[in-house]
Short mmCIF file of C-alpha atoms in Angstrom, two decimals:
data_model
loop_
_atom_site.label_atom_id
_atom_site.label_comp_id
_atom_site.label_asym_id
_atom_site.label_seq_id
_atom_site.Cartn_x
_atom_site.Cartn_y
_atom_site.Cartn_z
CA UNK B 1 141.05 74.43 89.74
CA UNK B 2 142.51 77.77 88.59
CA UNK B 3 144.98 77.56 85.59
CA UNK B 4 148.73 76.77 86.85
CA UNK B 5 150.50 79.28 85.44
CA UNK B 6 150.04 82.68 84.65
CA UNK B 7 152.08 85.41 82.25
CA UNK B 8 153.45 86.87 85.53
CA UNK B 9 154.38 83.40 86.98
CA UNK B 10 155.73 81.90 84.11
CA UNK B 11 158.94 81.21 82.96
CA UNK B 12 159.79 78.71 80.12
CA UNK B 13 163.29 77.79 81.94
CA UNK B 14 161.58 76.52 85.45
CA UNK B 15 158.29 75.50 83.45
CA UNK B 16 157.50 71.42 84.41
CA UNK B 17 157.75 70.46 80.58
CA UNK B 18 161.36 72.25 79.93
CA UNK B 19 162.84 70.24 82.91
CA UNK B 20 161.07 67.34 81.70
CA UNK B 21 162.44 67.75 78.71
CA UNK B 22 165.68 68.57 80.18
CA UNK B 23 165.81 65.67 81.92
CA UNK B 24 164.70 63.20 79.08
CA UNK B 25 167.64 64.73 77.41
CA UNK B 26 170.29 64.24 80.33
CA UNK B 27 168.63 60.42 80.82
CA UNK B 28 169.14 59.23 77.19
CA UNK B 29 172.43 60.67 77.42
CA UNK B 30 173.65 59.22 79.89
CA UNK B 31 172.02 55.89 79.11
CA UNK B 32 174.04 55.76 75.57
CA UNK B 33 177.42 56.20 77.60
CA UNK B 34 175.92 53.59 79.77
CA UNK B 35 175.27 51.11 77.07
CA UNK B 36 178.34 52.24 74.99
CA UNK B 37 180.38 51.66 77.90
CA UNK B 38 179.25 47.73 77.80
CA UNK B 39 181.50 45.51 75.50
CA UNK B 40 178.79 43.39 74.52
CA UNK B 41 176.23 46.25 74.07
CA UNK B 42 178.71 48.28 72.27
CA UNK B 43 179.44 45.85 69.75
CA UNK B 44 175.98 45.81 68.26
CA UNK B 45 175.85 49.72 68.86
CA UNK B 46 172.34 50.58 70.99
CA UNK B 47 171.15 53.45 71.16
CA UNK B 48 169.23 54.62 74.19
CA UNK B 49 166.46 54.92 72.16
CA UNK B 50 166.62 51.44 70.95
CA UNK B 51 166.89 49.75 73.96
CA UNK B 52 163.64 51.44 74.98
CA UNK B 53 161.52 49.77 71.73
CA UNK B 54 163.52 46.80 73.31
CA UNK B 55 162.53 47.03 76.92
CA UNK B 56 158.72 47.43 75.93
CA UNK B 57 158.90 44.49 73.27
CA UNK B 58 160.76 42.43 76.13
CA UNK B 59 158.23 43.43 78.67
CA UNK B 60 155.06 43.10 76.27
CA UNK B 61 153.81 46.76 76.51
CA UNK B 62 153.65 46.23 72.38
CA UNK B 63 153.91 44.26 70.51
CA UNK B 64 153.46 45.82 66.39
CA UNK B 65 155.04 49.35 64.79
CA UNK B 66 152.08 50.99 65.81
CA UNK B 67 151.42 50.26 69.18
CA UNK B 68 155.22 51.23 69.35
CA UNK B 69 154.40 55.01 67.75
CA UNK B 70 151.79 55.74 70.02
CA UNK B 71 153.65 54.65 73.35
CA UNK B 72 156.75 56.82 72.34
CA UNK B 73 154.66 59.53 69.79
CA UNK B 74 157.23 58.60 67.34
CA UNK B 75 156.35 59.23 63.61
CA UNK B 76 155.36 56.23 61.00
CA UNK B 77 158.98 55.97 59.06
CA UNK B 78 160.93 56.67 61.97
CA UNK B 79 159.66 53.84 63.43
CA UNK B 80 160.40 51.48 60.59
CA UNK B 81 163.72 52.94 60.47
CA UNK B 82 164.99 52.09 64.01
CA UNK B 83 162.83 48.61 63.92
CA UNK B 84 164.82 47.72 60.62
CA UNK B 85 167.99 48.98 62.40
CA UNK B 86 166.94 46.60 65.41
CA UNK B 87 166.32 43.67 62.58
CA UNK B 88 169.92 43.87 61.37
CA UNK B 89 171.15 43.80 64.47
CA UNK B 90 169.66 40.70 65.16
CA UNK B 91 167.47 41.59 68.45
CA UNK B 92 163.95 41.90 67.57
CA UNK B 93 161.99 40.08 64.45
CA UNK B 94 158.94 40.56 62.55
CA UNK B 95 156.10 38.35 62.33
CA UNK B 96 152.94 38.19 60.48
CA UNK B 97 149.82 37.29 62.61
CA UNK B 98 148.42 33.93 62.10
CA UNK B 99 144.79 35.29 62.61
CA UNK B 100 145.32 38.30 60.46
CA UNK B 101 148.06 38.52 57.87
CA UNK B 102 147.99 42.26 57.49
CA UNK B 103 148.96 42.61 60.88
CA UNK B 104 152.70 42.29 61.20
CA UNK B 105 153.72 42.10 65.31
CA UNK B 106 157.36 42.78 66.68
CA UNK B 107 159.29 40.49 69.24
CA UNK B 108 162.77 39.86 70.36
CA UNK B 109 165.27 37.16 68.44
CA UNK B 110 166.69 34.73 71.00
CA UNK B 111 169.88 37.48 71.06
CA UNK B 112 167.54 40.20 71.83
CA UNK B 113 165.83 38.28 74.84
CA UNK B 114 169.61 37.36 76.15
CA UNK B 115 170.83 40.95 75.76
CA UNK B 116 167.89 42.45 77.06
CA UNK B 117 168.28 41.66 81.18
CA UNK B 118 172.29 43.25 80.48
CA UNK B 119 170.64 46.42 78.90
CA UNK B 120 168.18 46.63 81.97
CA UNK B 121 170.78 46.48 84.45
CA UNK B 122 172.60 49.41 82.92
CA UNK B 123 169.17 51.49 82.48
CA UNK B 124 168.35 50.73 86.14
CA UNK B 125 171.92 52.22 86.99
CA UNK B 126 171.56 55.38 85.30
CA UNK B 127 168.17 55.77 86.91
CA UNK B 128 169.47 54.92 90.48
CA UNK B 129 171.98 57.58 89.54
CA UNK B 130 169.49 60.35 88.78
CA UNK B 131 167.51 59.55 91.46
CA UNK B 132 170.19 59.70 94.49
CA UNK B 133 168.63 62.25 97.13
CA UNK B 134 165.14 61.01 96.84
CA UNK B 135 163.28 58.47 98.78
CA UNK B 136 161.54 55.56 97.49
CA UNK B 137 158.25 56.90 98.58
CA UNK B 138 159.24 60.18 96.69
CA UNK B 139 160.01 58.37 93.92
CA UNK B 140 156.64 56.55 93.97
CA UNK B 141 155.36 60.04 94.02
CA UNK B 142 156.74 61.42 91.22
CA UNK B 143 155.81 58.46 89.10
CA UNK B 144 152.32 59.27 90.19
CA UNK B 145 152.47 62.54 89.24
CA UNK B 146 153.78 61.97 85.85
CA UNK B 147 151.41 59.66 85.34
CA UNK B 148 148.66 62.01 86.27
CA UNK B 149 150.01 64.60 83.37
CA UNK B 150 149.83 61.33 80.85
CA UNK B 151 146.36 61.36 81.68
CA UNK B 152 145.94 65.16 81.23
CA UNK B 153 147.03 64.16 77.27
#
């Protein structure tokens, strides 16, 4: 296949990755009001961005620091900064591994696990929000094709 775009065709404003970006930006946005706008997810103040290390902890996409960094292409310490932040909260927990004590693997506190389906609800809201308009099936779609440009990575 021929290359996408060209210098006459492109244009950074329309270009796939700015209005992915743009809309990455608008979701987490609006999924911080979301979750600040919950008394009992306000008082323990999280982010959008921690309820996502939450969500993939709670549905066991990862389960250490690292596995963490490469699902979101976060950085080393900023990891360990918002996983201590999560620790002091009280909603996720570090363990060592019994078969290898180097190995130090992430999970949710009891409070985390009972927060968690609360968080969820809200995130699911925010996404039924963005996507009014569309059909399931076009929905389906477009998770296909974003997963397609994962696999382009």
């Amino acid at each position: 296949m021929g290359e996408i775009y060209t210098t006459e065709t492109f244009s950074v404003s329309k270009s796939v990755f700015r209005l992915i970006s743009r809309v990455k930006t608008e979701a987490l946005a609006a999924l911080d009001q979301a979750l600040a706008s919950d008394p009992e997810v306000s008082a323990l103040e999280v982010s959008a961005a921690q309820y996502v290390i939450i969500a993939t902890l709670a549905e066991q996409e990862a389960s250490s620091s690292t596995q963490l960094c490469k699902s979101f292409s976060y950085d080393a310490g900023a990891m360990t900064r918002m996983v201590d932040r999560l620790e002091a909260k009280g909603l996720i927990q570090r363990r060592r591994c019994t078969d290898d004590r180097r190995l130090v693997n992430l999970e949710l506190t009891e409070a985390g696990k009972s927060l968690f389906p609360k968080m969820k609800a809200l995130s699911m809201q925010v996404q039924n929000r963005f996507l009014r308009g569309f059909s399931k099936d076009e929905v389906r779609e477009l998770e296909r094709y974003l997963a397609r440009i994962l696999e382009n990575v």
